[in-house]
Every structure is written in C-alpha cells, then in structure tokens.
Short mmCIF file of C-alpha atoms in Angstrom, two decimals:
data_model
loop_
_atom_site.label_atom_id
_atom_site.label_comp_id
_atom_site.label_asym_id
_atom_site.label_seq_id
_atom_site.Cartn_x
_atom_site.Cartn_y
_atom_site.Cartn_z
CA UNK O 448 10.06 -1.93 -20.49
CA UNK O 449 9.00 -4.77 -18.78
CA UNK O 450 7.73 -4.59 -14.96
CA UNK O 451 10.86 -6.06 -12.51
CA UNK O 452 9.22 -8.03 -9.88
CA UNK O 453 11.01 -9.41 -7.09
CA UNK O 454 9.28 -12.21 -4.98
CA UNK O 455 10.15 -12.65 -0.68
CA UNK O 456 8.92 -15.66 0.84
CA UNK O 457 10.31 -18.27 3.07
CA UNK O 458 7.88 -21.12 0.88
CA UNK O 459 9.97 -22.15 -2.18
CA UNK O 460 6.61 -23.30 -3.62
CA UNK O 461 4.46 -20.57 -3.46
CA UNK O 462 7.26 -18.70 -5.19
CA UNK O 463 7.47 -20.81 -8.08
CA UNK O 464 3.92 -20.37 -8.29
CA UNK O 465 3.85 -17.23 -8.65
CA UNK O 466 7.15 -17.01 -10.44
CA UNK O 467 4.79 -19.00 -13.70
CA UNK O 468 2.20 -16.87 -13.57
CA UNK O 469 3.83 -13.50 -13.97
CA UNK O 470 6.66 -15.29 -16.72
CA UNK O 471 3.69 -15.68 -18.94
CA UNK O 472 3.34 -11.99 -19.11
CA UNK O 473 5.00 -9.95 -21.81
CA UNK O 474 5.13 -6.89 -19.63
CA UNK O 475 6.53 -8.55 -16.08
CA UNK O 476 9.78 -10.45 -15.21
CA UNK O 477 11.16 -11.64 -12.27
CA UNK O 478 14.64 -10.39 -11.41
CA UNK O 479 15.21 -11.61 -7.98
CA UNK O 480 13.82 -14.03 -5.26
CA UNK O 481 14.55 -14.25 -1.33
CA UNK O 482 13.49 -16.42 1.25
CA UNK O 483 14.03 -13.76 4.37
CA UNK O 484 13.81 -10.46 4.95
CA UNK O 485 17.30 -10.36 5.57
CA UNK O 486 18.19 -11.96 1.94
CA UNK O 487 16.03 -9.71 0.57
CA UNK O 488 17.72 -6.47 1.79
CA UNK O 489 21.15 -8.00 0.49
CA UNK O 490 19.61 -8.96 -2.95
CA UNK O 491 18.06 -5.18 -3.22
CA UNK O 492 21.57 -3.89 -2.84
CA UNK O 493 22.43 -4.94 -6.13
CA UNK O 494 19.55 -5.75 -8.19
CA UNK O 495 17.03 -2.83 -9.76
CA UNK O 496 13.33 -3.72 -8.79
CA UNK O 497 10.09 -2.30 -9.17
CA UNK O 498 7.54 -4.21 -7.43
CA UNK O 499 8.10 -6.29 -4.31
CA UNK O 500 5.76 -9.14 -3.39
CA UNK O 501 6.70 -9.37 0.18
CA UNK O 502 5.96 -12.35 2.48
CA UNK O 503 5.09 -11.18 6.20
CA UNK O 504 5.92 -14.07 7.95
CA UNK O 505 9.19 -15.28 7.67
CA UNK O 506 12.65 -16.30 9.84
CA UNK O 507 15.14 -14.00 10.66
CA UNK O 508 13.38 -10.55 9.30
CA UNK O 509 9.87 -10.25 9.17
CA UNK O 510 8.23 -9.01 5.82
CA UNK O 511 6.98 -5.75 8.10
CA UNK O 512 10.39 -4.53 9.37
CA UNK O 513 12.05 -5.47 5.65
CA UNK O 514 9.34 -3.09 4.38
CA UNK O 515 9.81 -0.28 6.77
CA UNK O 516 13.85 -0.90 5.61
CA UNK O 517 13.20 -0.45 2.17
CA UNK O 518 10.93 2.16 2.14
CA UNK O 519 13.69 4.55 4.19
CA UNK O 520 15.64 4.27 1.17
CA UNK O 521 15.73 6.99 -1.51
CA UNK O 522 13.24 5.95 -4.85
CA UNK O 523 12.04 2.44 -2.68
CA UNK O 524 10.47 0.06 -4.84
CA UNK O 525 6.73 -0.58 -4.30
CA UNK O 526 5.95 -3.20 -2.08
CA UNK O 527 2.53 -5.04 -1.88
CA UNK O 528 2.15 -7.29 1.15
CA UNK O 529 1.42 -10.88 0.76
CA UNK O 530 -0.72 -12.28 3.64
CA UNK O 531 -2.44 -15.68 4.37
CA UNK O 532 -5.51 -13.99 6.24
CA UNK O 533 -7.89 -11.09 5.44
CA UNK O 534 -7.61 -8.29 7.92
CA UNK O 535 -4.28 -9.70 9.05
CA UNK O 536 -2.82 -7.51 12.05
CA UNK O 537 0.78 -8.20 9.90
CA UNK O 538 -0.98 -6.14 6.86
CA UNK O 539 -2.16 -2.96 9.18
CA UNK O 540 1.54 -3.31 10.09
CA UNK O 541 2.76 -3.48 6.76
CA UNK O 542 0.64 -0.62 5.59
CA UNK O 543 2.02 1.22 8.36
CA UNK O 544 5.37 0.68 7.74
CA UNK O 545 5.55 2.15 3.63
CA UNK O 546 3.61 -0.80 1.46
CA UNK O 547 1.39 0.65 -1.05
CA UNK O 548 -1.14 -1.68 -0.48
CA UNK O 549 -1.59 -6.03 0.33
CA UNK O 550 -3.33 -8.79 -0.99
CA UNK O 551 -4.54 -12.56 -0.06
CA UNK O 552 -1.97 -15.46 -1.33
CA UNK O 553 -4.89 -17.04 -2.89
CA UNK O 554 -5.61 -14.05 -4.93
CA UNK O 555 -6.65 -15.14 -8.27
CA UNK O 556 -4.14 -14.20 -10.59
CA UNK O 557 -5.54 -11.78 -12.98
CA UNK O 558 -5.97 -9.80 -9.50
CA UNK O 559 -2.46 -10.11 -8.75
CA UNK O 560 -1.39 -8.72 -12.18
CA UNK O 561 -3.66 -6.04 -11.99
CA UNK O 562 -2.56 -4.90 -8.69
CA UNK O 563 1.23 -4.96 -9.63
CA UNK O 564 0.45 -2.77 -13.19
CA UNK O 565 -1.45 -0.53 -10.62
CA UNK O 566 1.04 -0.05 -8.29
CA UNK O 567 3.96 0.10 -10.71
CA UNK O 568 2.34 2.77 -12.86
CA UNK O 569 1.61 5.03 -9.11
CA UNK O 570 -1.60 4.69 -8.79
CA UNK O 571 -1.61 2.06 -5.94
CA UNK O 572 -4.74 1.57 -5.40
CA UNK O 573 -5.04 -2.43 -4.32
CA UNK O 574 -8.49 -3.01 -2.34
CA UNK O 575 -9.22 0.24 -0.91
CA UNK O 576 -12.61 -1.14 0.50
CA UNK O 577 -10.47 -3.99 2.00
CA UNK O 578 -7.77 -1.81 2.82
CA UNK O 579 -10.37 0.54 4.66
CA UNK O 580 -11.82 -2.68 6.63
CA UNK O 581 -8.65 -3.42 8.00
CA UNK O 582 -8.23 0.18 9.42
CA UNK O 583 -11.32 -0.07 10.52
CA UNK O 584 -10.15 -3.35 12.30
CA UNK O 585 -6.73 -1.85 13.92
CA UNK O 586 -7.69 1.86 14.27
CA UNK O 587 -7.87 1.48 17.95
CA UNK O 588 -4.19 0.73 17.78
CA UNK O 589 -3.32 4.06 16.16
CA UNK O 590 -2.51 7.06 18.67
CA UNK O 591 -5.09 9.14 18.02
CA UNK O 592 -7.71 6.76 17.38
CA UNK O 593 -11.07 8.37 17.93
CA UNK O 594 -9.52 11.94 18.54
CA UNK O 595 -9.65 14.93 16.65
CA UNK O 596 -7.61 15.34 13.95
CA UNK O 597 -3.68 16.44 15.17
CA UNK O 598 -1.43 16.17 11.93
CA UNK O 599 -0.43 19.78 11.54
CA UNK O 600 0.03 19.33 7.51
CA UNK O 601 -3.59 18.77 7.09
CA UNK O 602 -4.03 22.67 7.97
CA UNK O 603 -2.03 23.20 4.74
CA UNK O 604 -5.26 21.36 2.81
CA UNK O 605 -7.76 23.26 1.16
CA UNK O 606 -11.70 22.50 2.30
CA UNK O 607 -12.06 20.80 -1.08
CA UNK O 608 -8.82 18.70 -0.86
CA UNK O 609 -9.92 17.36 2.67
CA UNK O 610 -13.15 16.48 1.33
CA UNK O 611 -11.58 14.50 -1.20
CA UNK O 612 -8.69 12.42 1.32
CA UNK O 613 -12.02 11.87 3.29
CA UNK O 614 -13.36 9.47 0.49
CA UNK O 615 -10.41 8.42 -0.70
CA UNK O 616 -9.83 7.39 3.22
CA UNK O 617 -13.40 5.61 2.93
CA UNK O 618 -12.47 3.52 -0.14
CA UNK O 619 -13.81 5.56 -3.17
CA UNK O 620 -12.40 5.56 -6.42
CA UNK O 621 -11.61 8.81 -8.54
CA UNK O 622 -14.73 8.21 -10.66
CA UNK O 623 -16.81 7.64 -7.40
CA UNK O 624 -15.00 11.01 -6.08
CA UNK O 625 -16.13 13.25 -8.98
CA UNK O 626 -19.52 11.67 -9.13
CA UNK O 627 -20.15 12.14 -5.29
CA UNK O 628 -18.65 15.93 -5.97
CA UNK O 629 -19.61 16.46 -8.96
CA UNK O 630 -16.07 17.41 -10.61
CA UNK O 631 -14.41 15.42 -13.31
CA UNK O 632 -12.04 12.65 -12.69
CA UNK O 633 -8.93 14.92 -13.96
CA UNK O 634 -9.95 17.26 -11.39
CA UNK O 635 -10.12 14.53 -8.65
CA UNK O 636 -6.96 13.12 -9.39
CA UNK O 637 -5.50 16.45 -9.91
CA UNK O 638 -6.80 17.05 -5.85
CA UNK O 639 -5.35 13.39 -5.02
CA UNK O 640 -1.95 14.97 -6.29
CA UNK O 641 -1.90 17.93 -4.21
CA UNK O 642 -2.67 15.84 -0.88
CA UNK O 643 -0.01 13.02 -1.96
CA UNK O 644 2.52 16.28 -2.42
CA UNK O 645 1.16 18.28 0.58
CA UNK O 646 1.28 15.70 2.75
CA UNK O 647 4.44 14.00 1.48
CA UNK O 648 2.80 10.63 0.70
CA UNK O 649 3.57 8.04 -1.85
CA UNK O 650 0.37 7.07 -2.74
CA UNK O 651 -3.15 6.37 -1.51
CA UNK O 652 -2.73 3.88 1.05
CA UNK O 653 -0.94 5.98 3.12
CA UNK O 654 -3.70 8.96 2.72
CA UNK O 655 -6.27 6.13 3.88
CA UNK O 656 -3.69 4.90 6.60
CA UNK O 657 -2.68 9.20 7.91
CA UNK O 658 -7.27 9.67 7.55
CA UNK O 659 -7.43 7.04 10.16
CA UNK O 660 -3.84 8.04 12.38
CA UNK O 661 -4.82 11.30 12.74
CA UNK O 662 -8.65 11.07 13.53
CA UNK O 663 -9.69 12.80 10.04
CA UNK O 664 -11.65 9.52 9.54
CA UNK O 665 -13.42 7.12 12.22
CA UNK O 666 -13.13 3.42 12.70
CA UNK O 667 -16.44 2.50 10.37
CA UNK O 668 -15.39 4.94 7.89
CA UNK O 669 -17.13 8.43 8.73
CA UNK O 670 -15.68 11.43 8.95
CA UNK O 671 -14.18 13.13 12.17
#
C-alpha cells in the first residue's frame, strides 16, 4: 500500500516540487494539497492521510497551531515540519505541539523520502542530533528548564528505561543505545517501547522533547 502524503504550504511552487519528487516513487502518492492551515483541516476531514508535510508559515493558520489541531484527533496522521531555517523557533514549536519530527525545505530529496518511510512505518526518528540542537536552542523556554525532573510518569520508569530516554533524549540511535549499554538492539527498542507506552508518547521526538520539559536532560545534552 502506497504511503498517502499530503503537502501544506502557502508556495504553489515548492509544492509542485515536491509533489514530482515523491510521484516518482512506487511506494508514495499524494492525496491532497492545501495552501493554509485552515484548508488543510477542511481537506483532512475527508481525505485519509498518512504523512503530512506541513508548512509553518502561512496566512490564516499557522503550520504550528494546524499541527497541535491534528494531533488532538484520534489516530492523527504524522506530521513532519517543513521549515526554511535550521533551529527555527517555529520547529521547537512544532515539535511541541505533536510533529514527529522537521526538516529543512532544501533537504535533498533522498532525505526527504527517507524521513517520510521513517515516520510512516513509527519509527520517527528525523535528525535526532538536529532535533536535540534545537532543544538545546529553546530549552530555556520550557517550564522547567534547568530544574529537576517534575513529570510524575517518569517515577513509573525503571533505572534501565531512564537510562535509555536519556540517550535517546541526546540523539543516539538504537544501535548506538545497545553499544553504549551493551544490550542488543531488540532489547533497546523493546525499552524505547515501554517509555513510548509508559509515558503515553507517539514516538521519539516527543521522549527527546518531555527529556528536555521536564529537566531529565540539560540544555547541551547531559543528564539532570
């Protein structure tokens, strides 16, 4: 079954640009488009979608507060943020508001492919390293920036599944887990599972983005 992408953006160009590049794939098609937020709700109402490349700066409804919308909803589609500058305050927003991860418009576009096959098959992992910079950028924004750790769910973690959100908070991947652990990358992404259901996350993004809210992890990436 192919991958149903839909595409936000206010620039008709850039969406025909990317519209080419993901037709030539046998595994992706794009079902809808929308230049606003607001269009894009509407088109959602009636149109099944997997993966939404979503714009952050647009008229009427901004690409943050259409993700927050969409990601109240019951089985949201993933949405990857779109945005014209790295460490954009729009992304930390974004992230913050449900997207499983963002990405530069100028992304080359075997990077772009490889982040929507990520995110549609759950792993979303899209530029953890970048995703941690940006934290790392914004964390003085987030309430308990600097503090010790206050998210009453993370008592329910076991010392080893802790230790794990901590790297996956500082960008590592499951095979740099287990190596750094010295467990097997089933185990690791068994642990990942746990947190995600624990904690009552989607997917890794928002472990990285709850590490940082609640003080677990430290602007620069150490642990609390």
């Amino acid at each position: 079954m192919s991958i149903r992408v839909m595409l936000v953006d206010d620039q008709a160009l850039l969406r025909t640009g990317f519209r080419m590049v993901l037709a030539a794939q046998p595994d992706m098609e794009v079902v809808a488009e929308a230049g606003d937020g607001v269009e894009a709700l509407q088109v959602l109402r009636t149109t099944e979608v997997d993966v939404v490349l979503m714009d952050v700066r647009m008229p009427k409804l901004d690409g943050v507060e259409t993700t927050r919308r969409i990601c109240q909803d019951e089985n949201p589609p993933k949405v990857l943020i779109l945005t014209t500058f790295d460490l954009d305050e729009y992304a930390f927003s974004g992230l913050k508001a449900g997207a499983s991860g963002f990405m530069l418009k100028d992304v080359p576009p075997g990077e772009l492919l490889a982040a929507i096959r990520s995110v549609h098959s759950g792993d979303a992992v899209v530029a953890p390293s970048t995703t941690r910079r940006l934290l790392d950028r914004f964390a003085p924004m987030l309430p308990n920036a600097g503090g010790q750790p206050q998210h009453k769910e993370l008592e329910r973690l076991t010392d080893r599944e802790r230790e794990v959100m901590i790297l996956v908070a500082q960008g590592l991947s499951n095979g740099e887990i287990a190596a750094r652990l010295v467990l097997s990358e089933a185990t690791v992404k068994t642990h990942v599972g746990r947190i995600l259901t624990k904690l009552g996350l989607r997917d890794r993004v928002q472990v990285v983005v709850l590490a940082y809210e609640t003080g677990l992890v430290r602007a620069g990436g150490g642990a609390a």
